[in-house]
Short mmCIF file of C-alpha atoms in Angstrom, two decimals:
data_model
loop_
_atom_site.label_atom_id
_atom_site.label_comp_id
_atom_site.label_asym_id
_atom_site.label_seq_id
_atom_site.Cartn_x
_atom_site.Cartn_y
_atom_site.Cartn_z
CA UNK A 1 -54.53 -132.31 87.38
CA UNK A 2 -52.15 -131.76 90.07
CA UNK A 3 -53.79 -132.58 93.46
CA UNK A 4 -55.16 -129.97 95.64
CA UNK A 5 -52.91 -129.34 98.74
CA UNK A 6 -54.51 -127.63 101.67
CA UNK A 7 -53.29 -125.86 104.79
CA UNK A 8 -54.49 -124.42 108.07
CA UNK A 9 -52.97 -122.03 110.44
CA UNK A 10 -53.02 -121.83 114.26
CA UNK A 11 -51.95 -118.64 115.97
CA UNK A 12 -51.13 -119.35 119.68
CA UNK A 13 -51.08 -116.28 121.84
CA UNK A 14 -53.06 -114.35 124.37
CA UNK A 15 -51.34 -111.16 123.19
CA UNK A 16 -53.04 -111.37 119.71
CA UNK A 17 -56.49 -111.92 121.34
CA UNK A 18 -55.89 -109.14 123.80
CA UNK A 19 -54.92 -106.61 120.98
CA UNK A 20 -51.57 -105.93 122.64
CA UNK A 21 -49.78 -107.35 119.63
CA UNK A 22 -51.27 -107.00 116.06
CA UNK A 23 -50.83 -110.21 114.06
CA UNK A 24 -48.31 -109.92 111.10
CA UNK A 25 -48.09 -113.51 110.30
CA UNK A 26 -51.50 -114.52 108.71
CA UNK A 27 -50.96 -112.18 105.79
CA UNK A 28 -47.42 -113.50 105.11
CA UNK A 29 -48.37 -117.11 105.37
CA UNK A 30 -51.33 -116.43 103.00
CA UNK A 31 -49.20 -114.81 100.53
CA UNK A 32 -46.46 -117.55 100.53
CA UNK A 33 -49.17 -120.32 100.40
CA UNK A 34 -50.83 -118.75 97.41
CA UNK A 35 -47.49 -118.25 95.70
CA UNK A 36 -46.73 -121.99 95.81
CA UNK A 37 -50.17 -123.35 95.13
CA UNK A 38 -51.29 -124.43 98.60
CA UNK A 39 -54.88 -123.49 99.48
CA UNK A 40 -54.91 -121.91 103.01
CA UNK A 41 -58.43 -122.84 104.11
CA UNK A 42 -58.66 -121.87 107.74
CA UNK A 43 -57.00 -119.86 110.46
CA UNK A 44 -57.62 -120.03 114.14
CA UNK A 45 -56.18 -117.89 116.81
CA UNK A 46 -56.39 -119.57 120.27
CA UNK A 47 -55.32 -118.51 123.86
CA UNK A 48 -52.14 -119.88 125.71
CA UNK A 49 -54.32 -122.78 127.06
CA UNK A 50 -53.33 -126.42 126.43
CA UNK A 51 -56.78 -127.84 126.00
CA UNK A 52 -57.44 -125.21 123.23
CA UNK A 53 -54.31 -125.85 121.41
CA UNK A 54 -54.62 -129.60 121.54
CA UNK A 55 -58.27 -129.28 120.28
CA UNK A 56 -57.29 -127.01 117.36
CA UNK A 57 -54.16 -129.01 116.33
CA UNK A 58 -56.22 -132.37 116.28
CA UNK A 59 -59.27 -130.81 114.48
CA UNK A 60 -57.11 -129.33 111.78
CA UNK A 61 -54.42 -131.87 111.32
CA UNK A 62 -57.09 -134.35 110.41
CA UNK A 63 -58.63 -132.06 107.76
CA UNK A 64 -55.77 -130.40 105.99
CA UNK A 65 -52.58 -131.48 104.26
CA UNK A 66 -50.56 -129.21 106.46
CA UNK A 67 -50.89 -127.27 109.67
CA UNK A 68 -48.60 -124.34 110.59
CA UNK A 69 -48.49 -123.04 114.05
CA UNK A 70 -46.97 -119.75 115.30
CA UNK A 71 -46.17 -118.76 118.92
CA UNK A 72 -45.55 -120.22 122.27
CA UNK A 73 -42.10 -121.88 121.63
CA UNK A 74 -40.01 -119.62 123.76
CA UNK A 75 -38.47 -120.27 127.20
CA UNK A 76 -41.12 -118.88 129.60
CA UNK A 77 -43.94 -120.60 131.48
CA UNK A 78 -46.64 -119.39 129.03
CA UNK A 79 -44.82 -121.10 126.09
CA UNK A 80 -46.72 -124.35 126.07
CA UNK A 81 -46.87 -125.18 122.43
CA UNK A 82 -44.45 -128.06 122.46
CA UNK A 83 -46.30 -129.69 125.50
CA UNK A 84 -49.70 -129.22 123.71
CA UNK A 85 -48.52 -130.53 120.33
CA UNK A 86 -46.90 -133.64 121.99
CA UNK A 87 -50.23 -134.24 123.89
CA UNK A 88 -52.13 -133.83 120.54
CA UNK A 89 -50.04 -136.60 119.15
CA UNK A 90 -49.90 -138.65 122.17
CA UNK A 91 -46.17 -138.70 122.59
CA UNK A 92 -43.96 -137.48 125.41
CA UNK A 93 -42.54 -133.94 125.21
CA UNK A 94 -38.79 -134.26 126.03
CA UNK A 95 -35.49 -132.68 125.49
CA UNK A 96 -34.31 -133.16 122.01
CA UNK A 97 -30.69 -134.24 122.27
CA UNK A 98 -29.51 -132.36 119.10
CA UNK A 99 -31.36 -129.12 119.94
CA UNK A 100 -30.06 -129.26 123.58
CA UNK A 101 -26.44 -129.68 122.57
CA UNK A 102 -26.82 -127.05 119.97
CA UNK A 103 -28.30 -124.50 122.47
CA UNK A 104 -25.84 -125.57 125.09
CA UNK A 105 -22.80 -124.90 122.84
CA UNK A 106 -24.29 -121.53 121.59
CA UNK A 107 -24.80 -120.11 125.06
CA UNK A 108 -21.46 -121.49 126.14
CA UNK A 109 -19.78 -119.86 123.18
CA UNK A 110 -21.40 -116.42 124.40
CA UNK A 111 -20.33 -117.00 127.94
CA UNK A 112 -24.00 -117.16 128.94
CA UNK A 113 -25.70 -119.43 131.38
CA UNK A 114 -27.81 -122.24 129.83
CA UNK A 115 -30.57 -121.64 132.21
CA UNK A 116 -33.52 -123.96 132.72
CA UNK A 117 -35.67 -121.48 130.88
CA UNK A 118 -33.30 -121.66 127.85
CA UNK A 119 -33.24 -125.50 128.18
CA UNK A 120 -37.09 -125.41 127.68
CA UNK A 121 -36.51 -124.35 124.18
CA UNK A 122 -34.87 -127.74 123.36
CA UNK A 123 -38.06 -129.55 124.28
CA UNK A 124 -40.25 -131.05 121.52
CA UNK A 125 -42.40 -134.08 120.81
CA UNK A 126 -40.41 -137.43 120.70
CA UNK A 127 -39.74 -138.03 116.98
CA UNK A 128 -40.16 -134.47 115.82
CA UNK A 129 -37.79 -133.08 113.22
CA UNK A 130 -36.09 -129.54 113.49
CA UNK A 131 -37.13 -126.38 111.63
CA UNK A 132 -33.87 -124.39 111.67
CA UNK A 133 -33.95 -120.88 113.07
CA UNK A 134 -31.13 -118.71 111.58
CA UNK A 135 -32.22 -115.71 113.54
CA UNK A 136 -32.02 -116.72 117.17
CA UNK A 137 -30.89 -120.44 117.06
CA UNK A 138 -33.66 -122.05 119.13
CA UNK A 139 -35.35 -124.46 116.40
CA UNK A 140 -39.01 -125.00 115.59
CA UNK A 141 -40.06 -128.58 114.87
CA UNK A 142 -42.33 -130.63 112.70
CA UNK A 143 -44.22 -133.80 113.62
CA UNK A 144 -46.58 -135.48 111.26
CA UNK A 145 -48.06 -132.73 109.18
CA UNK A 146 -47.78 -130.14 111.70
CA UNK A 147 -45.19 -127.40 111.57
CA UNK A 148 -44.44 -125.51 114.75
CA UNK A 149 -42.83 -122.10 114.27
CA UNK A 150 -42.12 -118.91 116.31
CA UNK A 151 -44.57 -115.96 116.60
CA UNK A 152 -41.92 -113.26 116.29
CA UNK A 153 -42.52 -112.32 112.63
CA UNK A 154 -38.74 -112.11 111.56
CA UNK A 155 -38.24 -115.54 113.05
CA UNK A 156 -41.51 -117.05 111.62
CA UNK A 157 -40.63 -115.88 108.16
CA UNK A 158 -37.12 -117.27 108.31
CA UNK A 159 -38.47 -120.66 109.56
CA UNK A 160 -41.12 -120.74 106.91
CA UNK A 161 -38.52 -120.08 104.24
CA UNK A 162 -36.86 -123.37 105.49
CA UNK A 163 -40.10 -125.35 105.57
CA UNK A 164 -41.65 -124.36 102.17
CA UNK A 165 -39.09 -126.18 99.92
CA UNK A 166 -39.89 -129.41 101.77
CA UNK A 167 -43.66 -129.21 101.03
CA UNK A 168 -45.53 -130.66 98.27
CA UNK A 169 -47.32 -127.99 96.39
CA UNK A 170 -50.49 -128.00 94.40
CA UNK A 171 -51.84 -126.81 91.21
CA UNK A 172 -51.34 -123.04 91.54
CA UNK A 173 -54.51 -121.12 91.52
CA UNK A 174 -54.25 -118.47 88.80
CA UNK A 175 -55.98 -115.25 89.24
CA UNK A 176 -56.93 -112.06 87.11
CA UNK A 177 -58.23 -108.83 88.59
CA UNK A 178 -60.61 -106.46 86.82
CA UNK A 179 -60.92 -103.01 88.33
CA UNK A 180 -64.62 -101.95 88.36
CA UNK A 181 -65.55 -98.31 88.89
CA UNK A 182 -69.00 -99.33 90.20
CA UNK A 183 -70.18 -100.81 93.38
CA UNK A 184 -71.39 -104.32 93.98
CA UNK A 185 -75.00 -103.26 93.64
CA UNK A 186 -74.48 -102.56 90.05
CA UNK A 187 -72.50 -105.67 88.94
CA UNK A 188 -73.77 -108.19 91.46
CA UNK A 189 -76.46 -109.52 89.15
CA UNK A 190 -74.57 -110.02 86.05
CA UNK A 191 -71.49 -111.21 88.00
CA UNK A 192 -73.56 -113.99 89.48
CA UNK A 193 -74.63 -115.14 86.02
CA UNK A 194 -71.10 -115.26 84.84
CA UNK A 195 -70.14 -117.28 87.87
CA UNK A 196 -73.03 -119.64 87.03
CA UNK A 197 -71.69 -120.01 83.47
CA UNK A 198 -68.11 -120.66 84.70
CA UNK A 199 -68.43 -123.22 87.48
CA UNK A 200 -64.64 -124.13 87.15
CA UNK A 201 -63.64 -120.60 88.36
CA UNK A 202 -64.07 -118.77 91.61
CA UNK A 203 -65.14 -115.21 91.03
CA UNK A 204 -64.71 -112.81 93.92
CA UNK A 205 -66.05 -109.37 94.35
CA UNK A 206 -64.12 -106.95 96.78
CA UNK A 207 -65.66 -103.64 97.49
CA UNK A 208 -63.61 -100.67 98.41
CA UNK A 209 -65.43 -97.70 100.01
CA UNK A 210 -63.50 -94.50 99.09
CA UNK A 211 -64.36 -90.87 99.16
CA UNK A 212 -68.11 -91.68 99.68
CA UNK A 213 -68.44 -94.07 96.81
CA UNK A 214 -67.91 -97.87 96.30
CA UNK A 215 -65.53 -99.24 93.72
CA UNK A 216 -64.98 -103.01 93.30
CA UNK A 217 -62.25 -105.22 92.44
CA UNK A 218 -63.38 -108.38 90.64
CA UNK A 219 -60.98 -111.22 90.94
CA UNK A 220 -61.41 -114.49 88.77
CA UNK A 221 -59.51 -117.47 90.09
CA UNK A 222 -59.08 -120.84 88.24
CA UNK A 223 -56.52 -123.69 87.99
CA UNK A 224 -56.46 -123.56 84.19
CA UNK A 225 -55.37 -120.55 82.16
CA UNK A 226 -58.18 -121.31 79.65
CA UNK A 227 -60.95 -121.22 82.27
CA UNK A 228 -59.43 -118.17 83.67
CA UNK A 229 -59.25 -116.41 80.36
CA UNK A 230 -62.80 -117.28 79.27
CA UNK A 231 -64.38 -115.93 82.61
CA UNK A 232 -62.07 -112.92 82.71
CA UNK A 233 -63.13 -111.68 79.35
CA UNK A 234 -66.77 -112.14 80.21
CA UNK A 235 -66.30 -110.16 83.34
CA UNK A 236 -64.38 -107.41 81.51
CA UNK A 237 -66.98 -107.09 78.77
CA UNK A 238 -69.76 -106.91 81.43
CA UNK A 239 -68.03 -104.15 83.20
CA UNK A 240 -67.26 -102.22 79.93
CA UNK A 241 -71.06 -102.63 78.96
CA UNK A 242 -72.25 -101.24 82.38
CA UNK A 243 -69.96 -98.15 82.13
CA UNK A 244 -72.22 -96.61 79.66
CA UNK A 245 -75.43 -96.98 81.52
CA UNK A 246 -74.96 -97.29 85.33
CA UNK A 247 -74.40 -94.75 88.02
CA UNK A 248 -71.91 -95.56 90.72
CA UNK A 249 -73.19 -96.88 94.02
CA UNK B 1 -67.11 -110.21 141.25
CA UNK B 2 -68.45 -109.23 137.95
CA UNK B 3 -69.12 -112.21 135.69
CA UNK B 4 -66.76 -113.11 133.01
CA UNK B 5 -68.04 -112.24 129.48
CA UNK B 6 -66.48 -113.95 126.54
CA UNK B 7 -66.49 -113.50 122.77
CA UNK B 8 -65.30 -115.09 119.55
CA UNK B 9 -64.82 -113.71 116.00
CA UNK B 10 -65.49 -115.27 112.67
CA UNK B 11 -63.91 -113.66 109.62
CA UNK B 12 -65.69 -114.76 106.44
CA UNK B 13 -63.57 -114.34 103.43
CA UNK B 14 -61.52 -116.06 100.72
CA UNK B 15 -59.72 -112.85 100.18
CA UNK B 16 -58.16 -112.96 103.60
CA UNK B 17 -57.02 -116.58 103.27
CA UNK B 18 -55.60 -115.92 99.81
CA UNK B 19 -53.59 -112.97 101.07
CA UNK B 20 -55.20 -110.52 98.67
CA UNK B 21 -56.67 -108.54 101.48
CA UNK B 22 -54.77 -108.12 104.72
CA UNK B 23 -57.12 -108.24 107.79
CA UNK B 24 -57.42 -105.11 109.80
CA UNK B 25 -60.43 -106.04 111.82
CA UNK B 26 -59.01 -108.55 114.31
CA UNK B 27 -56.88 -106.10 116.04
CA UNK B 28 -59.58 -103.52 116.26
CA UNK B 29 -62.06 -105.88 117.83
CA UNK B 30 -59.48 -107.13 120.21
CA UNK B 31 -58.76 -103.63 121.43
CA UNK B 32 -62.37 -102.81 121.68
CA UNK B 33 -63.16 -105.97 123.69
CA UNK B 34 -60.24 -105.49 126.09
CA UNK B 35 -61.42 -101.90 126.64
CA UNK B 36 -64.87 -102.94 127.66
CA UNK B 37 -63.81 -106.02 129.62
CA UNK B 38 -65.03 -108.73 127.38
CA UNK B 39 -62.54 -111.60 126.84
CA UNK B 40 -61.87 -112.33 123.16
CA UNK B 41 -61.14 -116.19 123.34
CA UNK B 42 -61.00 -117.37 119.80
CA UNK B 43 -60.88 -116.21 116.19
CA UNK B 44 -61.49 -118.12 113.18
CA UNK B 45 -61.05 -117.19 109.51
CA UNK B 46 -62.97 -119.43 107.19
CA UNK B 47 -63.69 -119.39 103.45
CA UNK B 48 -66.84 -118.35 101.62
CA UNK B 49 -68.33 -121.77 102.01
CA UNK B 50 -71.66 -122.25 103.57
CA UNK B 51 -70.91 -125.47 105.49
CA UNK B 52 -67.72 -123.94 106.94
CA UNK B 53 -69.54 -120.73 108.06
CA UNK B 54 -72.51 -122.80 109.66
CA UNK B 55 -70.00 -125.13 111.38
CA UNK B 56 -67.98 -122.20 112.89
CA UNK B 57 -71.07 -120.14 113.94
CA UNK B 58 -72.74 -123.21 115.65
CA UNK B 59 -69.40 -124.20 117.36
CA UNK B 60 -68.72 -120.79 118.66
CA UNK B 61 -72.09 -119.36 119.63
CA UNK B 62 -72.51 -122.42 121.92
CA UNK B 63 -69.24 -121.67 123.65
CA UNK B 64 -69.04 -117.86 124.12
CA UNK B 65 -71.17 -115.05 125.29
CA UNK B 66 -71.06 -113.27 121.97
CA UNK B 67 -69.90 -114.16 118.35
CA UNK B 68 -69.05 -111.38 116.00
CA UNK B 69 -68.79 -111.98 112.22
CA UNK B 70 -67.25 -109.81 109.49
CA UNK B 71 -67.62 -110.10 105.76
CA UNK B 72 -70.00 -111.59 103.23
CA UNK B 73 -73.03 -109.31 103.53
CA UNK B 74 -72.76 -107.43 100.35
CA UNK B 75 -74.75 -107.77 97.31
CA UNK B 76 -72.86 -110.51 95.30
CA UNK B 77 -73.15 -114.05 94.85
CA UNK B 78 -70.16 -114.80 97.17
CA UNK B 79 -71.97 -112.91 100.04
CA UNK B 80 -73.61 -115.85 101.70
CA UNK B 81 -73.22 -114.93 105.37
CA UNK B 82 -76.91 -114.22 105.75
CA UNK B 83 -77.94 -117.65 104.35
CA UNK B 84 -75.40 -119.29 106.33
CA UNK B 85 -76.37 -117.73 109.69
CA UNK B 86 -80.00 -118.58 108.98
CA UNK B 87 -79.19 -122.16 108.31
CA UNK B 88 -76.95 -122.22 111.57
CA UNK B 89 -80.03 -121.07 113.50
CA UNK B 90 -82.60 -123.19 111.54
CA UNK B 91 -84.71 -120.21 110.41
CA UNK B 92 -85.44 -118.97 106.95
CA UNK B 93 -83.35 -116.29 105.30
CA UNK B 94 -85.80 -113.74 103.83
CA UNK B 95 -86.24 -110.14 102.87
CA UNK B 96 -86.42 -107.90 106.04
CA UNK B 97 -89.34 -105.52 105.35
CA UNK B 98 -87.71 -102.60 107.17
CA UNK B 99 -84.27 -103.07 105.55
CA UNK B 100 -85.94 -103.60 102.23
CA UNK B 101 -87.96 -100.36 102.48
CA UNK B 102 -85.04 -98.34 103.72
CA UNK B 103 -82.74 -99.46 100.86
CA UNK B 104 -85.51 -99.02 98.32
CA UNK B 105 -86.08 -95.39 99.57
CA UNK B 106 -82.33 -94.69 99.68
CA UNK B 107 -81.76 -95.81 96.02
CA UNK B 108 -84.84 -94.01 94.89
CA UNK B 109 -83.63 -90.81 96.44
CA UNK B 110 -80.34 -91.19 94.51
CA UNK B 111 -82.24 -92.07 91.33
CA UNK B 112 -80.52 -95.37 91.31
CA UNK B 113 -82.08 -98.70 90.41
CA UNK B 114 -82.89 -100.97 93.35
CA UNK B 115 -81.31 -104.07 91.62
CA UNK B 116 -81.81 -107.60 92.67
CA UNK B 117 -78.23 -107.58 93.78
CA UNK B 118 -78.93 -104.59 96.10
CA UNK B 119 -82.08 -106.29 97.32
CA UNK B 120 -79.93 -109.22 98.55
CA UNK B 121 -78.58 -106.84 101.17
CA UNK B 122 -82.06 -106.64 102.72
CA UNK B 123 -82.01 -110.34 103.38
CA UNK B 124 -81.50 -111.70 106.86
CA UNK B 125 -82.54 -114.50 109.20
CA UNK B 126 -86.23 -114.25 110.23
CA UNK B 127 -86.40 -112.61 113.55
CA UNK B 128 -82.99 -110.85 113.31
CA UNK B 129 -82.51 -107.27 114.65
CA UNK B 130 -80.63 -104.52 112.64
CA UNK B 131 -77.18 -103.26 113.24
CA UNK B 132 -77.13 -99.74 111.73
CA UNK B 133 -74.69 -98.87 109.06
CA UNK B 134 -74.08 -95.20 108.97
CA UNK B 135 -71.53 -95.42 106.27
CA UNK B 136 -73.20 -97.07 103.39
CA UNK B 137 -76.80 -97.82 104.74
CA UNK B 138 -77.08 -101.50 104.19
CA UNK B 139 -77.62 -102.85 107.77
CA UNK B 140 -75.85 -105.66 109.56
CA UNK B 141 -77.89 -107.92 111.81
CA UNK B 142 -77.95 -109.79 115.11
CA UNK B 143 -79.65 -112.97 115.99
CA UNK B 144 -79.32 -114.74 119.31
CA UNK B 145 -75.74 -113.97 120.47
CA UNK B 146 -74.42 -113.56 116.98
CA UNK B 147 -73.61 -110.18 115.51
CA UNK B 148 -73.10 -110.07 111.72
CA UNK B 149 -71.06 -107.08 110.38
CA UNK B 150 -69.40 -105.89 107.30
CA UNK B 151 -65.80 -106.74 106.40
CA UNK B 152 -64.90 -103.35 105.05
CA UNK B 153 -63.00 -101.92 108.02
CA UNK B 154 -64.66 -98.42 108.10
CA UNK B 155 -68.17 -100.03 108.02
CA UNK B 156 -67.17 -102.81 110.52
CA UNK B 157 -65.92 -100.24 113.00
CA UNK B 158 -68.99 -98.08 112.57
CA UNK B 159 -71.35 -101.05 113.11
CA UNK B 160 -69.19 -102.21 116.05
CA UNK B 161 -69.60 -98.80 117.65
CA UNK B 162 -73.35 -99.29 117.45
CA UNK B 163 -73.27 -102.74 118.91
CA UNK B 164 -70.91 -102.23 121.96
CA UNK B 165 -73.23 -100.18 124.06
CA UNK B 166 -75.76 -102.96 123.78
CA UNK B 167 -73.45 -105.65 125.23
CA UNK B 168 -73.13 -106.66 128.83
CA UNK B 169 -69.51 -106.07 129.72
CA UNK B 170 -67.39 -107.96 132.31
CA UNK B 171 -64.89 -107.42 134.95
CA UNK B 172 -62.23 -105.41 133.00
CA UNK B 173 -58.87 -107.19 132.98
CA UNK B 174 -56.34 -104.79 134.35
CA UNK B 175 -52.74 -104.97 133.09
CA UNK B 176 -49.36 -103.65 133.80
CA UNK B 177 -46.26 -103.71 131.62
CA UNK B 178 -42.73 -104.01 132.85
CA UNK B 179 -39.97 -103.27 130.26
CA UNK B 180 -37.18 -105.82 130.58
CA UNK B 181 -33.75 -105.38 128.86
CA UNK B 182 -33.16 -109.00 128.91
CA UNK B 183 -34.57 -111.95 126.84
CA UNK B 184 -36.80 -114.73 128.08
CA UNK B 185 -33.85 -117.09 128.59
CA UNK B 186 -32.77 -114.87 131.49
CA UNK B 187 -36.05 -114.12 133.20
CA UNK B 188 -38.03 -117.19 132.23
CA UNK B 189 -37.18 -119.19 135.44
CA UNK B 190 -37.79 -116.54 138.01
CA UNK B 191 -40.87 -115.35 136.05
CA UNK B 192 -42.44 -118.80 136.25
CA UNK B 193 -41.98 -118.80 140.01
CA UNK B 194 -43.68 -115.52 140.31
CA UNK B 195 -46.67 -116.89 138.21
CA UNK B 196 -46.87 -119.88 140.59
CA UNK B 197 -47.15 -117.64 143.62
CA UNK B 198 -49.68 -115.34 142.02
CA UNK B 199 -52.33 -117.74 140.44
CA UNK B 200 -54.88 -115.02 140.34
CA UNK B 201 -52.85 -113.12 137.68
CA UNK B 202 -51.71 -114.06 134.05
CA UNK B 203 -48.19 -113.14 133.52
CA UNK B 204 -47.24 -112.96 129.77
CA UNK B 205 -43.80 -112.51 128.34
CA UNK B 206 -43.47 -111.05 124.94
CA UNK B 207 -40.01 -111.11 123.31
CA UNK B 208 -38.91 -108.55 120.82
CA UNK B 209 -35.95 -109.17 118.75
CA UNK B 210 -34.22 -105.95 117.78
CA UNK B 211 -30.76 -105.36 116.47
CA UNK B 212 -29.50 -108.87 117.14
CA UNK B 213 -30.64 -108.96 120.78
CA UNK B 214 -33.81 -109.95 122.71
CA UNK B 215 -35.71 -107.56 124.89
CA UNK B 216 -38.88 -108.63 126.60
CA UNK B 217 -42.08 -106.99 127.60
CA UNK B 218 -43.53 -108.58 130.81
CA UNK B 219 -47.33 -108.01 131.07
CA UNK B 220 -49.19 -108.84 134.38
CA UNK B 221 -52.89 -109.10 134.02
CA UNK B 222 -55.45 -109.42 136.89
CA UNK B 223 -59.07 -108.67 137.57
CA UNK B 224 -58.33 -106.94 140.94
CA UNK B 225 -56.01 -103.89 141.45
CA UNK B 226 -54.47 -105.71 144.54
CA UNK B 227 -53.62 -108.89 142.84
CA UNK B 228 -52.10 -106.77 139.90
CA UNK B 229 -50.02 -104.66 142.21
CA UNK B 230 -48.56 -107.56 144.21
CA UNK B 231 -47.47 -109.51 141.20
CA UNK B 232 -46.29 -106.45 139.30
CA UNK B 233 -43.84 -105.43 142.25
CA UNK B 234 -42.45 -108.98 142.35
CA UNK B 235 -41.78 -108.86 138.54
CA UNK B 236 -40.17 -105.51 138.73
CA UNK B 237 -37.96 -106.38 141.71
CA UNK B 238 -36.91 -109.52 139.89
CA UNK B 239 -35.97 -107.55 136.73
CA UNK B 240 -34.07 -104.97 138.81
CA UNK B 241 -32.19 -107.75 140.59
CA UNK B 242 -31.11 -109.34 137.23
CA UNK B 243 -29.85 -106.18 135.81
CA UNK B 244 -26.69 -106.45 138.02
CA UNK B 245 -25.79 -109.99 137.04
CA UNK B 246 -27.12 -111.03 133.70
CA UNK B 247 -25.98 -110.55 130.07
CA UNK B 248 -28.63 -109.87 127.50
CA UNK B 249 -29.73 -112.87 125.33
#
């Protein structure tokens, strides 16, 4: 079987923790990872504090195949991701010649001053590779298994599009959803029995509370189509059997 | 000065990590914490795996004033939050007599069977207190500084409304926003100087990329109105001064 490939995400930004900005990147990364067969196993949102970023990067890069960060790579004083990731890897954070030249030429072509603030966007850990930014030029970077991208959703998505084709992907987790008109209180017992009989699947139950009653979406996940089909049919049969006798939650 | 009160959030749920469900609770908790003067310092999203939940609960409850969890308290086999939090605190997870009686009476009044699955919702760590659930009855719980709530947003919000009045709140972080028509590349340098001159404030810069140009929202935060006003006026003066000379990013 194809190997399991795992990932974690680190969102760097006081603005998310304060509620000022509502995150739009977690769901996008989760969708993309699922689509290519990489298991997103953990997400952390940390403040713009170097110690916190270093701790998170080192904890997660040691545990997972890939770590993706968003935020903190702009030109201002609170953009400390490049410094923090450099410290996490124990390498200097310095101007990248290629990024510096590219930004310098870009601003020159627009008759704009290449300010010290803008120069900050050319800083990255020594030895890092670029992640192209087709939206606003200033590149993200990758070092080891850590991929550092922008927090602005349109730029993050464009950078991720450039990163994904370079990743090794795993055995895609197949899934099947069974709509259930009853709440978990009704199907919880039999569903647990089905999970026990199908240890090679992950059976999830997701309640929805609508108009004063619960409904449930039952999702079976497996890496083999056979395992998926076997568990799925048992779940469907169970739900059909209950329809006759149970009252909704 | 009022003491600083901190919080962390743990979101328990494979469905968020797979992208199936898009989180709607982080932003709500962040807004509420900011409104009452509690600093949300970290958020972790972890899978439905007991070891992961125990590790996150113990890491965060030791560091922050409060820990809030969402998800995994329903009646199905993948709802393992009560067991995991019990293990984190080293106490047994058992039926809570009050919760059991309340649920039993509720289902009886609706002529519905009190199934083993539904009984699971009465389980909590020994010694835990209830968090009332006005939406669907099954209570959350709190033990030590950890508050365990539902993942369904309408229920989470209702539970949080019951919790907040019981929390000690801190010195509210005041904030002022200055709209800046220029990108960070223009204001990054002078803004860093202002931050240096006002160490008792947190000055954030939030770029927005719209119609091919960058704009910036500059946010000054401080716990004293005086510190806020002083830094705010310097930022506003700086932006006004640049308007005459700079081109937008």
